[in-house]
Coordinates of C-alpha atoms and ligand atoms in Angstrom, one line a residue:
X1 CA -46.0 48.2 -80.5
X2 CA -44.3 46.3 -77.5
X3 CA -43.2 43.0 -77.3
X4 CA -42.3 40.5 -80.5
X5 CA -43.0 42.0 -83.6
X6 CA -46.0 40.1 -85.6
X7 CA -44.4 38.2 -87.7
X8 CA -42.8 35.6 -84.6
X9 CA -46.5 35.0 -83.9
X10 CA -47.7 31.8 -85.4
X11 CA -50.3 32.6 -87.8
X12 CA -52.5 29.9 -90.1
X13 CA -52.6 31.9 -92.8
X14 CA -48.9 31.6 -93.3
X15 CA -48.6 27.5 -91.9
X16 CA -52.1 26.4 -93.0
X17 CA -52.6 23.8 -90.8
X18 CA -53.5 20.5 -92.4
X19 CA -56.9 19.2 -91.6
X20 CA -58.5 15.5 -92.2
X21 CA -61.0 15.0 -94.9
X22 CA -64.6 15.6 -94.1
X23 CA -65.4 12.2 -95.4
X24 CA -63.4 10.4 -92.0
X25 CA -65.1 12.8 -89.2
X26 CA -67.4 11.4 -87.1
X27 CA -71.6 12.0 -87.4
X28 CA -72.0 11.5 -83.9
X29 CA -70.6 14.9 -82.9
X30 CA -70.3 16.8 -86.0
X31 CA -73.3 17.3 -88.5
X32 CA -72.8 18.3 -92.0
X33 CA -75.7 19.8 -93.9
X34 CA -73.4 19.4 -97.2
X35 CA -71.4 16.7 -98.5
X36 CA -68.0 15.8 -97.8
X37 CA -66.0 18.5 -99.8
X38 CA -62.4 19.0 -100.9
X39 CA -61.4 22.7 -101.7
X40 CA -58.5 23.3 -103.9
X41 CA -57.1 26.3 -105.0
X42 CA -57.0 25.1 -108.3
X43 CA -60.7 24.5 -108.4
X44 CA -62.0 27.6 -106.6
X45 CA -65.0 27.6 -108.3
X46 CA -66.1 24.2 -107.2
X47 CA -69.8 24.6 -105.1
X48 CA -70.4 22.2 -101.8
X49 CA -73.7 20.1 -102.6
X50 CA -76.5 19.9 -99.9
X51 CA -75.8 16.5 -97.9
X52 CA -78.9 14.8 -99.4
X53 CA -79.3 15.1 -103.2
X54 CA -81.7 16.1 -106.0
X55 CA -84.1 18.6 -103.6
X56 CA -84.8 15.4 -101.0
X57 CA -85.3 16.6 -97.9
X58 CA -85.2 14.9 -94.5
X59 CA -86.8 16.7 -91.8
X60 CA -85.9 16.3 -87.9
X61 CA -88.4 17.9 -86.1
X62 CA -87.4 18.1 -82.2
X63 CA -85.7 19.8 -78.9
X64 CA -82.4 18.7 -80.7
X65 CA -82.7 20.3 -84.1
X66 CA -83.6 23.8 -85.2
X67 CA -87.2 23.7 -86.5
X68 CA -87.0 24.9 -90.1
X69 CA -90.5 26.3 -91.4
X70 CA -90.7 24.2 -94.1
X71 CA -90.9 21.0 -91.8
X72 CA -94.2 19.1 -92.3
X73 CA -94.7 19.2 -88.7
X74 CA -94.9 23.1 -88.7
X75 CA -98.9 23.4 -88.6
X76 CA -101.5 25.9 -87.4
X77 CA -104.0 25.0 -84.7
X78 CA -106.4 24.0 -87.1
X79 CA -104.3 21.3 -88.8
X80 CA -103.1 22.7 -92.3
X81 CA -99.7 23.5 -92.9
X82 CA -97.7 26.8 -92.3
X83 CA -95.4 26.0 -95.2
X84 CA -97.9 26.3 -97.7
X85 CA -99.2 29.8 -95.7
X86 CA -95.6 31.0 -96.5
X87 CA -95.0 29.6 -99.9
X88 CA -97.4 31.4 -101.2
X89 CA -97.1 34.5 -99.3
X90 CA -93.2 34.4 -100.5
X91 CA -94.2 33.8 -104.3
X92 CA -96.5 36.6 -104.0
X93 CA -93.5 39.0 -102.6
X94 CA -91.3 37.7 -105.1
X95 CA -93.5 38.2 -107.9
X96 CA -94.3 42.1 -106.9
X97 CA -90.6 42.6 -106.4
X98 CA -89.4 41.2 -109.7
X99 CA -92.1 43.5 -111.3
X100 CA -91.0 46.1 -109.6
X101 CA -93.9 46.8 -107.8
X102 CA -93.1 45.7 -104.0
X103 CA -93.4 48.0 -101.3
X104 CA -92.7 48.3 -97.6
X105 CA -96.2 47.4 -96.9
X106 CA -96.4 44.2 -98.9
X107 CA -92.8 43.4 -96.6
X108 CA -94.6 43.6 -93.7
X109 CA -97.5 41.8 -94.8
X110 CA -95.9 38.8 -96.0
X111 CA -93.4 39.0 -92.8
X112 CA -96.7 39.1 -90.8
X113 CA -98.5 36.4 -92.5
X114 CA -95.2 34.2 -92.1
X115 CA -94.9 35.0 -88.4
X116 CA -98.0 34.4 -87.9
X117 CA -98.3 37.6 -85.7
X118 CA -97.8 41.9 -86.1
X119 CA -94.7 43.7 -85.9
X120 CA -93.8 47.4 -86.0
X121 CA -90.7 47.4 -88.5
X122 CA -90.1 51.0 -88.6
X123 CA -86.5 50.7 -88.6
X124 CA -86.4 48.5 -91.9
X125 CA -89.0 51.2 -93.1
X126 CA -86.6 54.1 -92.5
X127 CA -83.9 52.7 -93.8
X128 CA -86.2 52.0 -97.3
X129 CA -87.3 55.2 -97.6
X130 CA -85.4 57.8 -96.2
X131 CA -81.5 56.4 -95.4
X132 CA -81.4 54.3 -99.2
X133 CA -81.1 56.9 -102.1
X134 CA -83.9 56.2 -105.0
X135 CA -81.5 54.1 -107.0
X136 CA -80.5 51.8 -103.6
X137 CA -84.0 51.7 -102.8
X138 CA -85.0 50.1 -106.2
X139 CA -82.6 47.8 -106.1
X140 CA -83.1 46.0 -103.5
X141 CA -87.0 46.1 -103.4
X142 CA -86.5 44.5 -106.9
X143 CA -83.3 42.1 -107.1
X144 CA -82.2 41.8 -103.5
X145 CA -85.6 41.1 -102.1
X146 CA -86.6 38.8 -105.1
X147 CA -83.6 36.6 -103.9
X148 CA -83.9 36.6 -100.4
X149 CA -87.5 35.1 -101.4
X150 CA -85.6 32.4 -103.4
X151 CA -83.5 31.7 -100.8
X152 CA -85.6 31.8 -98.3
X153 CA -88.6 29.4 -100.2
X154 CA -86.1 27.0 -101.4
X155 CA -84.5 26.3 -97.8
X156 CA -85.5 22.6 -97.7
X157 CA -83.9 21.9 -100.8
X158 CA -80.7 24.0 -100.4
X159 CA -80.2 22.5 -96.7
X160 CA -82.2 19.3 -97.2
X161 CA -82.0 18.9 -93.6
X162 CA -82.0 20.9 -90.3
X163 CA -79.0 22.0 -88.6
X164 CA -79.0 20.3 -85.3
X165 CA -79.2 23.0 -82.0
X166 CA -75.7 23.3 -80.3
X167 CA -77.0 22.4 -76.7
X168 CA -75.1 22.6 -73.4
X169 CA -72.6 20.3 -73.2
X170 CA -73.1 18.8 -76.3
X171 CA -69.3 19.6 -78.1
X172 CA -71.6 19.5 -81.4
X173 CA -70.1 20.8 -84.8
X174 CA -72.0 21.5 -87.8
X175 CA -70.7 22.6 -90.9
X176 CA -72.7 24.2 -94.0
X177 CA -72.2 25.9 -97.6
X178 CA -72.5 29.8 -97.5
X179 CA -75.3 29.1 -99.5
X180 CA -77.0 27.5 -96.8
X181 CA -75.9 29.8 -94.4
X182 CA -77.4 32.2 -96.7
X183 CA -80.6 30.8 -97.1
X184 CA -81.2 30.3 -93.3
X185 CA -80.9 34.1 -92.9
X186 CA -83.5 34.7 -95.6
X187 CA -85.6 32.7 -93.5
X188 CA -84.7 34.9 -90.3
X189 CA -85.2 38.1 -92.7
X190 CA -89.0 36.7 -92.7
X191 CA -89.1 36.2 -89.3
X192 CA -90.2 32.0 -90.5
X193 CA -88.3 30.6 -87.3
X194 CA -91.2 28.9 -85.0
X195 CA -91.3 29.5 -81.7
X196 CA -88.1 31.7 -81.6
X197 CA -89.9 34.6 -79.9
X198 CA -91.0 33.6 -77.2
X199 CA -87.9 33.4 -74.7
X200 CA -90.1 33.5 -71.4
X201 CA -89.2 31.2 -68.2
X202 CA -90.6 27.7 -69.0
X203 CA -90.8 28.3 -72.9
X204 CA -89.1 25.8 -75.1
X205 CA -86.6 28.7 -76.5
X206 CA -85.9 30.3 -73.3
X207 CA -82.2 29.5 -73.5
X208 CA -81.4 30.9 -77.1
X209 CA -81.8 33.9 -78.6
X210 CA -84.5 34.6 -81.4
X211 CA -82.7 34.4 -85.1
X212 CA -85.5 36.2 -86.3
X213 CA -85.4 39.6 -87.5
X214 CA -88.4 41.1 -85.9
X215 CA -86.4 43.2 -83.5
X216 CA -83.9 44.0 -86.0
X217 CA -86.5 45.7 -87.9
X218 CA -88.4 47.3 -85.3
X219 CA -87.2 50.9 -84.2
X220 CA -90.0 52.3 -82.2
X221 CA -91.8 56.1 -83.2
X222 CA -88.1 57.5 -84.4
X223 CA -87.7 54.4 -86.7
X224 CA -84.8 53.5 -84.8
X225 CA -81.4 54.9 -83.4
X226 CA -79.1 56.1 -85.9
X227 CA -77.0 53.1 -85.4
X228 CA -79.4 50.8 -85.6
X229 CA -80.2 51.7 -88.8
X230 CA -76.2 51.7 -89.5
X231 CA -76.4 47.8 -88.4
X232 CA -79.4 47.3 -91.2
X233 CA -77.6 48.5 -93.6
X234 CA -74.1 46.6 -93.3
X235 CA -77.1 43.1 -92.9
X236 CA -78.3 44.5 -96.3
X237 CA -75.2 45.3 -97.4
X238 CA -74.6 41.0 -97.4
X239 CA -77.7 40.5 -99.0
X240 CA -76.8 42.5 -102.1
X241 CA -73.5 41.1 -102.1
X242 CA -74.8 37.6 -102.0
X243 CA -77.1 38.6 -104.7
X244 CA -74.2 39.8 -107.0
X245 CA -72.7 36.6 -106.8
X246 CA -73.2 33.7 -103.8
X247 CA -69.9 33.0 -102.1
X248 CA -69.4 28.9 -102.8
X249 CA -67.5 29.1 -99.2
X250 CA -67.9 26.4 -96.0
X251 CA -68.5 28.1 -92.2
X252 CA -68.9 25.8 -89.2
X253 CA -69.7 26.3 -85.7
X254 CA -68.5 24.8 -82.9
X255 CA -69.5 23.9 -79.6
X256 CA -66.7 23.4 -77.0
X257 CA -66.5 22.0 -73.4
X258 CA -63.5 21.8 -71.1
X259 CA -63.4 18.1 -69.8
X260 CA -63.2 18.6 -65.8
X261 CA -59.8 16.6 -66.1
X262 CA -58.0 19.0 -68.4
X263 CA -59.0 22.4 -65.9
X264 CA -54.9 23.1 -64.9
X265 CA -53.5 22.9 -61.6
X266 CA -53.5 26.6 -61.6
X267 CA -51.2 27.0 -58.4
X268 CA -48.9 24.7 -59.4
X269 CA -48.1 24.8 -62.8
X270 CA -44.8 26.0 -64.0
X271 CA -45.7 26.7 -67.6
X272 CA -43.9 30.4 -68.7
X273 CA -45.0 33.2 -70.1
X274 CA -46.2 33.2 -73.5
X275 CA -44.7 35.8 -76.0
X276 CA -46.7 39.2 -76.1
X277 CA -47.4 41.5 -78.7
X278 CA -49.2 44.7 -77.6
X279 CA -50.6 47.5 -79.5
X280 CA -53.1 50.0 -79.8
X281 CA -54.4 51.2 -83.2
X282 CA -55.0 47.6 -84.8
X283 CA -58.5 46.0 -84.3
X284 CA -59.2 42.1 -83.4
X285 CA -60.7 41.6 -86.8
X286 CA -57.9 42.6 -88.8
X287 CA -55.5 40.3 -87.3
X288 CA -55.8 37.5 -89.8
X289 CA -54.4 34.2 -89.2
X290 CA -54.7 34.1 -85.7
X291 CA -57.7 33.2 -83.1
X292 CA -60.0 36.4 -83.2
X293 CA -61.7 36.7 -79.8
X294 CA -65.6 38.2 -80.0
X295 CA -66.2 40.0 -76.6
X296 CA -69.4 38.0 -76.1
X297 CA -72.7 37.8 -74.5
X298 CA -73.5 34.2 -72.8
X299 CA -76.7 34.5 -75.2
X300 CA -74.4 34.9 -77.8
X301 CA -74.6 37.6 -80.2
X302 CA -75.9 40.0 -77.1
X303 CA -77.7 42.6 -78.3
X304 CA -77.1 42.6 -82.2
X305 CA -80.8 42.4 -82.9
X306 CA -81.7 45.5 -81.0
X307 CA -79.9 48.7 -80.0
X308 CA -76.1 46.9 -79.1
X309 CA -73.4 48.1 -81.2
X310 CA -70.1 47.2 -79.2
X311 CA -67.5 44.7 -80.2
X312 CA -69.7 41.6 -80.4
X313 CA -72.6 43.5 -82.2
X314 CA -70.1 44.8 -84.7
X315 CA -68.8 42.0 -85.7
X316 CA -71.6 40.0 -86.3
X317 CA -73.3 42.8 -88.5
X318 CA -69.9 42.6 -90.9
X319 CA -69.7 38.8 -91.2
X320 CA -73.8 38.1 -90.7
X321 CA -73.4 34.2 -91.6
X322 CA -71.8 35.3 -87.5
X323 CA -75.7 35.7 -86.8
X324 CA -76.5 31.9 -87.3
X325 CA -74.9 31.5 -83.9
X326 CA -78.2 32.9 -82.6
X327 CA -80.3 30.3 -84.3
X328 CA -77.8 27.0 -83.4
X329 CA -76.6 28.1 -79.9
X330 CA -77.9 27.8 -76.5
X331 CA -76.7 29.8 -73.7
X332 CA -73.3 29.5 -72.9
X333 CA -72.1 27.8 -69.7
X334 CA -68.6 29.2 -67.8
X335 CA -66.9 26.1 -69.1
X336 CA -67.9 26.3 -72.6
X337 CA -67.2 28.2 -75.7
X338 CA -68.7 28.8 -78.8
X339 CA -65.9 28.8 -82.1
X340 CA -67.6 30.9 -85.7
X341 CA -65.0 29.2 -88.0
X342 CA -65.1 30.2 -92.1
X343 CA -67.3 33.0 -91.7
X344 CA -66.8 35.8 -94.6
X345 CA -66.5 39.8 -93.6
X346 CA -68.5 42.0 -95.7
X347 CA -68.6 45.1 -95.0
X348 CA -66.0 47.9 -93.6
X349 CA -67.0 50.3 -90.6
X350 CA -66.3 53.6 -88.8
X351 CA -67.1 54.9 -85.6
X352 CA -68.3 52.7 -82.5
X353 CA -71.2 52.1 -80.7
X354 CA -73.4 55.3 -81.2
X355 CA -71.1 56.9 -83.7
X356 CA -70.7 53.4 -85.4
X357 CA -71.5 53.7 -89.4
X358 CA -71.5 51.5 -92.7
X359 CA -68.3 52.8 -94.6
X360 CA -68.1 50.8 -97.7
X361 CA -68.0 46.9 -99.7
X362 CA -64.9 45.1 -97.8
X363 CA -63.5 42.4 -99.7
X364 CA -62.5 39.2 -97.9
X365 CA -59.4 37.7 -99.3
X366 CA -58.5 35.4 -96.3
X367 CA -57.3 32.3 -97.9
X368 CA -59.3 28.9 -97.1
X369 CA -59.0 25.5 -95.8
X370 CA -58.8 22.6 -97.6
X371 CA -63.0 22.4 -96.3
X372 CA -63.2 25.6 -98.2
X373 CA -63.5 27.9 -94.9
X374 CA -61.9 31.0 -94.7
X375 CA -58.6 31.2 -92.4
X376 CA -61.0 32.9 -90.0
X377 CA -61.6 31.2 -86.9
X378 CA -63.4 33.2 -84.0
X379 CA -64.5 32.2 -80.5
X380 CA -67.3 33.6 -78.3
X381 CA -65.9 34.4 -74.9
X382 CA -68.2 36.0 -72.5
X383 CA -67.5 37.6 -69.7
X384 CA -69.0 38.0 -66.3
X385 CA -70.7 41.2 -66.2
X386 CA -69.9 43.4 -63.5
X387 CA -72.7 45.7 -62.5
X388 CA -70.8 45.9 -58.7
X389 CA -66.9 46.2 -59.5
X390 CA -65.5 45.0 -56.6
X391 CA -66.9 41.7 -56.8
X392 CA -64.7 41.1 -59.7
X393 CA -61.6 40.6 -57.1
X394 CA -63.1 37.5 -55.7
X395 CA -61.1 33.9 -56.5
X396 CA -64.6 32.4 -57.0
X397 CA -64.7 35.3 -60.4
X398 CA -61.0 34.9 -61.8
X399 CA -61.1 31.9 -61.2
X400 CA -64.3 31.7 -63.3
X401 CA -62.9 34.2 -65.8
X402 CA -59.6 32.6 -66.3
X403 CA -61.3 29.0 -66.9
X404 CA -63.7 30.6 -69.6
X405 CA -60.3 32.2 -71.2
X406 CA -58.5 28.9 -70.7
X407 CA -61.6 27.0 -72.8
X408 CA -61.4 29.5 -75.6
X409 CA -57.5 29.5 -76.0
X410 CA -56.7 25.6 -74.9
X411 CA -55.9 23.9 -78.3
X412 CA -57.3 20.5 -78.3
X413 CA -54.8 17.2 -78.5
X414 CA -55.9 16.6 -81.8
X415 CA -55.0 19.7 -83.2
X416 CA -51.3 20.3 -81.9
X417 CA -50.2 22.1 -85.0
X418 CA -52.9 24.3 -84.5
X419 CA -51.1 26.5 -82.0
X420 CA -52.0 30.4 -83.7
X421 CA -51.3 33.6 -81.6
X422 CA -54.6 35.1 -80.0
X423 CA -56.1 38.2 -81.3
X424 CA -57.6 39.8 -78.0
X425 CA -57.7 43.2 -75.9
X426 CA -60.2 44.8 -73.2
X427 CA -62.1 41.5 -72.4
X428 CA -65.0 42.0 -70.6
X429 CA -64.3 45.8 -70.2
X430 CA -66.8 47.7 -71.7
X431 CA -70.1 46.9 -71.3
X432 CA -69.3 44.2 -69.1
X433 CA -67.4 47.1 -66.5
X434 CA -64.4 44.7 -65.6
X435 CA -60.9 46.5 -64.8
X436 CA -58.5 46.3 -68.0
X437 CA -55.4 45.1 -65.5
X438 CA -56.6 42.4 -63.9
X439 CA -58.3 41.0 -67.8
X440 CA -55.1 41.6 -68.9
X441 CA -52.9 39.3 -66.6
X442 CA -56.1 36.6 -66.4
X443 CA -55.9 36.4 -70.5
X444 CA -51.8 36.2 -70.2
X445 CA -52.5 33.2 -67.4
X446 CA -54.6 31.6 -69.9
X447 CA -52.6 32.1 -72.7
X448 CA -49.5 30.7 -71.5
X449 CA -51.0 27.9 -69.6
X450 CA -52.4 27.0 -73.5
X451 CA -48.9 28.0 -75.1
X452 CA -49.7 30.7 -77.6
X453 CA -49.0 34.0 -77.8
X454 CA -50.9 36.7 -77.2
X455 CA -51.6 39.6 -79.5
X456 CA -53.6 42.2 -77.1
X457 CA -54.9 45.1 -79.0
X458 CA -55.3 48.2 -76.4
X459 CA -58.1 49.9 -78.6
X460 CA -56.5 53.2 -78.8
X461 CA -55.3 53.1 -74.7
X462 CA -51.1 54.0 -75.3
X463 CA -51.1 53.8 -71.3
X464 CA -51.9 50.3 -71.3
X465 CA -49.9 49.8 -74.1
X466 CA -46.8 50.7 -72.1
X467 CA -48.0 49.4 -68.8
X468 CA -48.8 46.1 -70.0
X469 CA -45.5 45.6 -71.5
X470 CA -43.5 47.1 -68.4
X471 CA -45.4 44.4 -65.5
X472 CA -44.5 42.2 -68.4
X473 CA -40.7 42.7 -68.7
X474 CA -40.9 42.3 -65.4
X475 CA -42.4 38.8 -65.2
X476 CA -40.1 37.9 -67.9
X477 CA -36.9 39.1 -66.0
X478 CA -38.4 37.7 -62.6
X479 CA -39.1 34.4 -64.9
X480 CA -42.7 34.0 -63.3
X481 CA -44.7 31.2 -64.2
X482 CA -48.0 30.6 -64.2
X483 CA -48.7 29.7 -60.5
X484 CA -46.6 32.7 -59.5
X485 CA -49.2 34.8 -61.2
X486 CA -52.2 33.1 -59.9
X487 CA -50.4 34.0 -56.5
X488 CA -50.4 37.5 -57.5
X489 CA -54.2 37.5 -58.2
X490 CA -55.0 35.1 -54.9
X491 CA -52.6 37.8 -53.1
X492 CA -54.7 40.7 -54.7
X493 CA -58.4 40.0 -53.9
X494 CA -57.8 41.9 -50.4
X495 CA -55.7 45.2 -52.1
X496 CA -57.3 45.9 -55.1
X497 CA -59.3 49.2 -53.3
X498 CA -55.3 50.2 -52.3
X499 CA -53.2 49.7 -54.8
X500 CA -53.6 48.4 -58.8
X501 CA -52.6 45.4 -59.8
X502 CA -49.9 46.6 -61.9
X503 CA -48.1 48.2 -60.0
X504 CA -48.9 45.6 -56.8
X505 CA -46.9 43.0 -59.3
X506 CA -43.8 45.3 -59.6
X507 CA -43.5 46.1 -56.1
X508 CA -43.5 42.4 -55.5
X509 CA -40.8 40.5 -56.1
X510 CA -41.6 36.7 -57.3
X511 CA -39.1 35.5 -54.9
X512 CA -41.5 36.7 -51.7
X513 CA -44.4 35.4 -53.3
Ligands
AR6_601 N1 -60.9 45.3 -81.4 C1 -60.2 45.4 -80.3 N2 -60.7 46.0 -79.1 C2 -62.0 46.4 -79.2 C3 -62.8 46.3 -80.4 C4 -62.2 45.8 -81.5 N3 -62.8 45.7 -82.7 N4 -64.0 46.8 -80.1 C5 -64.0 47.2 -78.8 N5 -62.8 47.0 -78.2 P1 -67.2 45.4 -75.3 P2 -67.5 43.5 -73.0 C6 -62.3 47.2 -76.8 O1 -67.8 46.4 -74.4 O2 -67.2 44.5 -72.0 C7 -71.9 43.2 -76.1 O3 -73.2 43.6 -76.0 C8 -62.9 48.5 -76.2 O4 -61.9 49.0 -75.4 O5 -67.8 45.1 -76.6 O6 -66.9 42.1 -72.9 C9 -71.8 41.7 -75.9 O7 -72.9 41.0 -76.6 C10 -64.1 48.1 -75.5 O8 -64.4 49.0 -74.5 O9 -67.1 44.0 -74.5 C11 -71.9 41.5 -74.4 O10 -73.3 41.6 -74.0 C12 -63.6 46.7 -74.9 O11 -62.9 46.2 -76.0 C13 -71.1 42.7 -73.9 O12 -71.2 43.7 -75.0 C14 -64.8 45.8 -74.5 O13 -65.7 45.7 -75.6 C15 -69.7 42.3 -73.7 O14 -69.1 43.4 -73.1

C-alpha cells in the first residue's frame, strides 16, 4: 500500500460510536417497524418485537407507504380481496413443499396466481433442476421454500405495519428486525408487491425500481446467463441461511439530503488534505469499520434483478436485506444519498461480472450497535454515467459529481464522533465510463472538505496505486487545500484531450495556480 497504514484510519469497529436510544428519536422522520430495542452483548440472543403487539396490524395504504399485499385495500376489480387469493395459494405451496411434493410448476403457479399475471421463470427453473445437486434441490423445495411461505403469509403480523417509501427529499429513516427484512423478501420472492411492475412514464411506480422477483427469475430460452444464475444462487443461499436459524439483527435505511446551506464554498475553502490510504488487492466490502461506498445506480440497486453483476449488483446479492432499498427508495436526486446501515453479508464470491460465481457460506462477525445493527454502514453513490467521455470535464459535471461525493461522506452535526475513514475506489468508472484520475482527486476533494480519510482500493490497478500516491505527495508537500484543487479541475476542463490530470497537477506548481 501507500499512504498511512490502516490502523491510523478511524474505524467504528474499534471506537464504537455511541448512539441515543431508539426510544428518544423522533417519528416524524424516522419510522420504526419494531419497538424501541437495546442490544447488549451480554444478551445477544434477545429478538426486536414488531412495533405493534400480539399480530395487530395497522395498515397505511398510500403514495407515502409501500403497499404490503396483505393490506385490506389490495382488491381485484371485482371487489374481493387479493390477500385471501394469496393466502390460500401460499398454504397450498407450503403444504406440497412440506410434504415433499412441490415442484417448479406449482412455484410458478402460486407466483402467477399472486401476481396476478404470467412470467417465464426459466432462470429459477435452471437453477432447480440442473445447477442444484439432488440433495440441494430437495432441500430447498421442502424446508427453504416451506419458510419463505411462512414468512411471506405471516408479513402483517411480523411487520404489523408498512415501511413508509423513502421519497425525494424526504431525509426519512426506517429501521426493522432482520426478521422483517426477511419476510418482505419472501413477499418479493412471490412477486406480492402491487403495482411494482409497471414502471412506465405516468405510472404510480415510475420512479422506483420493482422489488419483485419476476425478472430475477426469468432468464429467457437459455434459462439465463451463467451469472445470473450465480446471483440466484447467493439470494438462495440467504434464504437457507435464514432458515437454519433467523438472524435476530436491526438494518435501517436512510435517506439523506444536503441542505443548500451546508454545499462548501468550494473555491474558497482552505480545509487540507485528508490522510490517504491506497491499495490494490483489498475490496470495499472487506474494509470493516469504515463507510463502504456501493458504486450505485440512481434507481438504486441498477440492474441486480436482471443481467448486472458489477460492484453494486454484487453486493446486494451477498447482503440481500441490501435489496429492500429497491422496495423503500425512489430515484435518487444529485443532492441525495441513500445509507444501507446493519445489513448482514452472506455469502462469499469469485470472479466478476461475467466470470462472477457463488464460492461458499461467509460468516458475518461485524460486531453491532447498541440498536443491534452490524458495524456495517454503506451509502449508495451514483454516478453520472458517461456514454460521451468528454463531457465529464465540464464544471457543471464535477461539480455535480463532487456534490453527490460531498452528500455521501459529510458527517452530519449530530454525529461528530462519527468521523470513520471511507472505503472507496473507481467511482463511477466502470459501467458508468468516467476517467479513474479525475474520480480520484473529486473523491479526495470530498473527503477532505468532510474530514475523513480516505481508503481508495485500486481493484487490482498497481499503476494507479503509485500514481495516486505520487500527485498526492505532491499536494501534501505543496500543502494544497481544497480550493487549490478545485482550481486544478476548473483549470483542467480545457486540457483534459492534451495532457492527464495527473500529471497536469505535478507540472503545476500550487503557487501559479
Ligand atoms: N471493491 C473495490 N473496487 C471495485 C469493486 C469492489 N468490490 N468492484 C469493482 N470495483 P462499477 P460504476 C472497481 O462498474 O462505473 C452498476 O450496474 C472496478 O475497477 O460497478 O459506478 C450500478 O447499478 C470497477 O471497474 O461502477 C450502476 O448502474 C469500478 O470499481 C453502474 O453499475 C467501477 O465499478 C455503476 O457503474
Amino acid at each position: 500500500y501507500q499512504g498511512v497504514p490502516l490502523s491510523e484510519i478511524t474505524n467504528v469497529c474499534q471506537q464504537p460510536p455511541t448512539i441515543i436510544d431508539m426510544k428518544d428519536v423522533c417519528e416524524r422522520t424516522h419510522t420504526f417497524l419494531i419497538k424501541p430495542f437495546k442490544y447488549t452483548s451480554t444478551d445477544p440472543d434477545a429478538e426486536p418485537q414488531a412495533f405493534y403487539e400480539n399480530g395487530t396490524y395497522v395498515d397505511e395504504w398510500d403514495q407515502n407507504y409501500v403497499r404490503l399485499p396483505c393490506s385490506q385495500s389490495y382488491i381485484n376489480k371485482n371487489g374481493t380481496q387479493r390477500w385471501s387469493i394469496i393466502q390460500e395459494s401460499l398454504i397450498k405451496l407450503q403444504h406440497l413443499a412440506e410434504t415433499h411434493m412441490a415442484s417448479m410448476d406449482d412455484i410458478k403457479e402460486t407466483i402467477e396466481e399472486c401476481a396476478g399475471r404470467n412470467y417465464e421463470l426459466n432462470c429459477l427453473e435452471r437453477l432447480l433442476n440442473e445447477v442444484y445437486t439432488v440433495d440441494e434441490r430437495a432441500h430447498f423445495m421442502s424446508i427453504v421454500l416451506s419458510n419463505i411461505c411462512t414468512l411471506a403469509l405471516n408479513v402483517d403480523k411480523i411487520c404489523s405495519r408498512p415501511p413508509p417509501l423513502l421519497r425525494i427529499g424526504s431525509n426519512r429513516t426506517v429501521t426493522m428486525s432482520q426478521k422483517q427484512a426477511a419476510s418482505l423478501l419472501s413477499c418479493a420472492f412471490f412477486c406480492l408487491f402491487p403495482r411494482r411492475f409497471n414502471q412506465k412514464v405516468g405510472s404510480e411506480y415510475e420512479n422506483y425500481q420493482n422489488p419483485n422477483f419476476n425478472t430475477l427469475f426469468q432468464g429467457g430460452r437459455k434459462g439465463g446467463t451463467t451469472w445470473k444464475l450465480q446471483k440466484l444462487k447467493c439470494v438462495f443461499h440467504y434464504f437457507h441461511r435464514i432458515t437454519e436459524k433467523m438472524p435476530n439483527g436491526v438494518i435501517s435505511f436512510r435517506r439523506y439530503q444536503l441542505p443548500e446551506s451546508c454545499v462548501p464554498k468550494w473555491t474558497e475553502s482552505t480545509e487540507p488534505l485528508c490522510k490517504i490510504h491506497v491499495t490494490k488487492n483489498k475490496t470495499i466490502e472487506d474494509m470493516d469499520g469504515l463507510l463502504q461506498v456501493d458504486f450505485a445506480n440512481k434507481y438504486i440497486g441498477g440492474g441486480v434483478m436482471n443481467e448486472g453483476c458489477v460492484q453494486e449488483e454484487i453486493r446486494f446479492v451477498i447482503c440481500p436485506e441490501m435489496l429492500l432499498s429497491l422496495l423503500l427508495c425512489e430515484v435518487i436526486q444529485p443532492n441525495e444519498c441513500i445509507f444501507l446501515i446493519g445489513c448482514e453479508r452472506f455469502s462469499s464470491y469469485r470472479g466478476y461480472s461475467t466470470s462472477f460465481q457463488f464460492k461458499d457460506n461467509y460468516i458475518d462477525e461485524t460486531p453491532k450497535d447498541s440498536w443491534g445493527r452490524k458495524l456495517c454502514h454503506v451509502v449508495a453513490m451514483d454516478a453520472i454515467a458517461f456514454y460521451n467521455r468528454s463531457s465529464q470535464y465540464t464544471i457543471k459535471n464535477m461539480k455535480r459529481e463532487l456534490i453527490k461525493a460531498y452528500t455521501c461522506f459529510r458527517v452530519p452535526a449530530a454525529l461528530t464522533d462519527l468521523k470513520a475513514g471511507i472505503a472507496t475506489g473507481n467511482w463511477g468508472c466502470g459501467a458508468f465510463n468516467g476517467n479513474k484520475q479525475l474520480k480520484a482527486i473529486i473523491q479526495l476533494i470530498a473527503a477532505s472538505q468532510a474530514g475523513r480519510p480516505l481508503v481508495y482500493l485500486t481493484f487490482r490497478d498497481q499503476n494507479l496505486v503509485l500514481s495516486f500516491y505520487k500527485v498526492y505527495k505532491y499536494l501534501l508537500d505543496e500543502k494544497a487545500t481544497v480550493k487549490d484543487l478545485c482550481t486544478y479541475l476548473q483549470q483542467y476542463t480545457t486540457l483534459y484531450n492534451k495532457i492527464t490530470l495527473f500529471d497536469y497537477i505535478i507540472e503545476t506548481p500550487v503557487s501559479s495556480l
